[in-house]
Amino acid sequence: MDNSMLLAYGAGLVLLYFLIRVLWIPAKLLVSLAYHMALGGLGLFVFNLVASYFGAHLPINLATAAIAGYLGVPGVALLVIVQRIV
């Protein structure tokens, strides 16, 4: 191997390192978003099981799961209030 080949491998490794560092934050954000939305969907499912005895129902979709996932119980209460008003 000559020096130009070693220099090319080194430059490639440095570029790969910086590429991973740049893409790590958006990947972490997407994983966090998916986690909270899954928990929100599960929370809405449990809410619908309990609220079915009282005649209430909240649809489970991406928007309601995101609101319930990030805001928690106050988010579910907000969704119920908005549904009753609209």
Short mmCIF file of C-alpha atoms in Angstrom, two decimals:
data_model
loop_
_atom_site.label_atom_id
_atom_site.label_comp_id
_atom_site.label_asym_id
_atom_site.label_seq_id
_atom_site.Cartn_x
_atom_site.Cartn_y
_atom_site.Cartn_z
CA MET A 1 0.00 0.00 0.00
CA ASP A 2 1.30 3.38 -0.82
CA ASN A 3 0.74 6.61 1.08
CA SER A 4 -2.05 7.89 -1.16
CA MET A 5 -4.11 4.77 -0.43
CA LEU A 6 -3.64 5.19 3.34
CA LEU A 7 -4.56 8.86 3.05
CA ALA A 8 -7.74 7.97 1.11
CA TYR A 9 -8.77 5.40 3.75
CA GLY A 10 -8.09 7.87 6.53
CA ALA A 11 -10.11 10.60 4.80
CA GLY A 12 -12.94 8.12 4.23
CA LEU A 13 -12.99 7.15 7.90
CA VAL A 14 -13.02 10.80 9.00
CA LEU A 15 -15.86 11.53 6.56
CA LEU A 16 -17.79 8.50 7.80
CA TYR A 17 -17.32 9.62 11.41
CA PHE A 18 -18.67 13.12 10.70
CA LEU A 19 -21.56 11.72 8.66
CA ILE A 20 -22.60 9.47 11.54
CA ARG A 21 -22.28 12.37 14.00
CA VAL A 22 -24.49 14.60 11.83
CA LEU A 23 -27.16 11.94 11.29
CA TRP A 24 -27.23 10.73 14.91
CA ILE A 25 -29.37 13.61 16.24
CA PRO A 26 -32.22 13.23 13.69
CA ALA A 27 -32.18 9.45 14.18
CA LYS A 28 -32.40 9.91 17.94
CA LEU A 29 -35.28 12.35 17.48
CA LEU A 30 -37.18 9.92 15.22
CA VAL A 31 -36.72 7.06 17.69
CA SER A 32 -37.99 9.27 20.51
CA LEU A 33 -40.98 10.35 18.42
CA ALA A 34 -41.85 6.75 17.56
CA TYR A 35 -41.53 5.71 21.22
CA HIS A 36 -43.83 8.48 22.47
CA MET A 37 -46.37 7.83 19.72
CA ALA A 38 -46.44 4.12 20.55
CA LEU A 39 -47.03 4.92 24.22
CA GLY A 40 -49.70 7.45 23.25
CA GLY A 41 -51.46 4.88 21.06
CA LEU A 42 -51.35 2.37 23.89
CA GLY A 43 -52.70 4.99 26.29
CA LEU A 44 -55.53 5.83 23.91
CA PHE A 45 -56.33 2.13 23.54
CA VAL A 46 -56.60 1.76 27.31
CA PHE A 47 -58.64 4.97 27.50
CA ASN A 48 -61.04 3.63 24.86
CA LEU A 49 -61.44 0.38 26.80
CA VAL A 50 -62.37 2.23 29.98
CA ALA A 51 -64.35 5.03 28.33
CA SER A 52 -66.48 2.62 26.29
CA TYR A 53 -68.51 2.00 29.44
CA PHE A 54 -69.38 5.71 29.49
CA GLY A 55 -70.03 6.06 25.77
CA ALA A 56 -66.85 7.97 24.93
CA HIS A 57 -64.38 7.13 22.18
CA LEU A 58 -61.22 8.77 20.85
CA PRO A 59 -59.88 7.77 17.44
CA ILE A 60 -56.38 6.34 17.41
CA ASN A 61 -54.34 7.93 14.61
CA LEU A 62 -50.93 9.54 14.29
CA ALA A 63 -52.03 12.98 15.49
CA THR A 64 -53.94 11.81 18.57
CA ALA A 65 -51.21 9.30 19.46
CA ALA A 66 -48.57 12.05 19.24
CA ILE A 67 -50.61 14.41 21.42
CA ALA A 68 -51.34 11.73 23.99
CA GLY A 69 -47.74 10.51 23.91
CA TYR A 70 -46.10 13.86 24.47
CA LEU A 71 -48.65 15.49 26.75
CA GLY A 72 -49.73 12.40 28.68
CA VAL A 73 -52.95 12.48 30.70
CA PRO A 74 -53.50 16.23 30.15
CA GLY A 75 -53.21 15.57 26.41
CA VAL A 76 -55.91 12.90 26.56
CA ALA A 77 -58.10 15.31 28.55
CA LEU A 78 -57.46 17.97 25.91
CA LEU A 79 -58.46 15.55 23.16
CA VAL A 80 -61.70 14.70 24.99
CA ILE A 81 -62.52 18.39 25.47
CA VAL A 82 -61.80 19.21 21.83
CA GLN A 83 -63.90 16.26 20.67
CA ARG A 84 -66.83 17.33 22.85
CA ILE A 85 -66.64 20.95 21.61
CA VAL A 86 -66.32 20.05 17.94
#
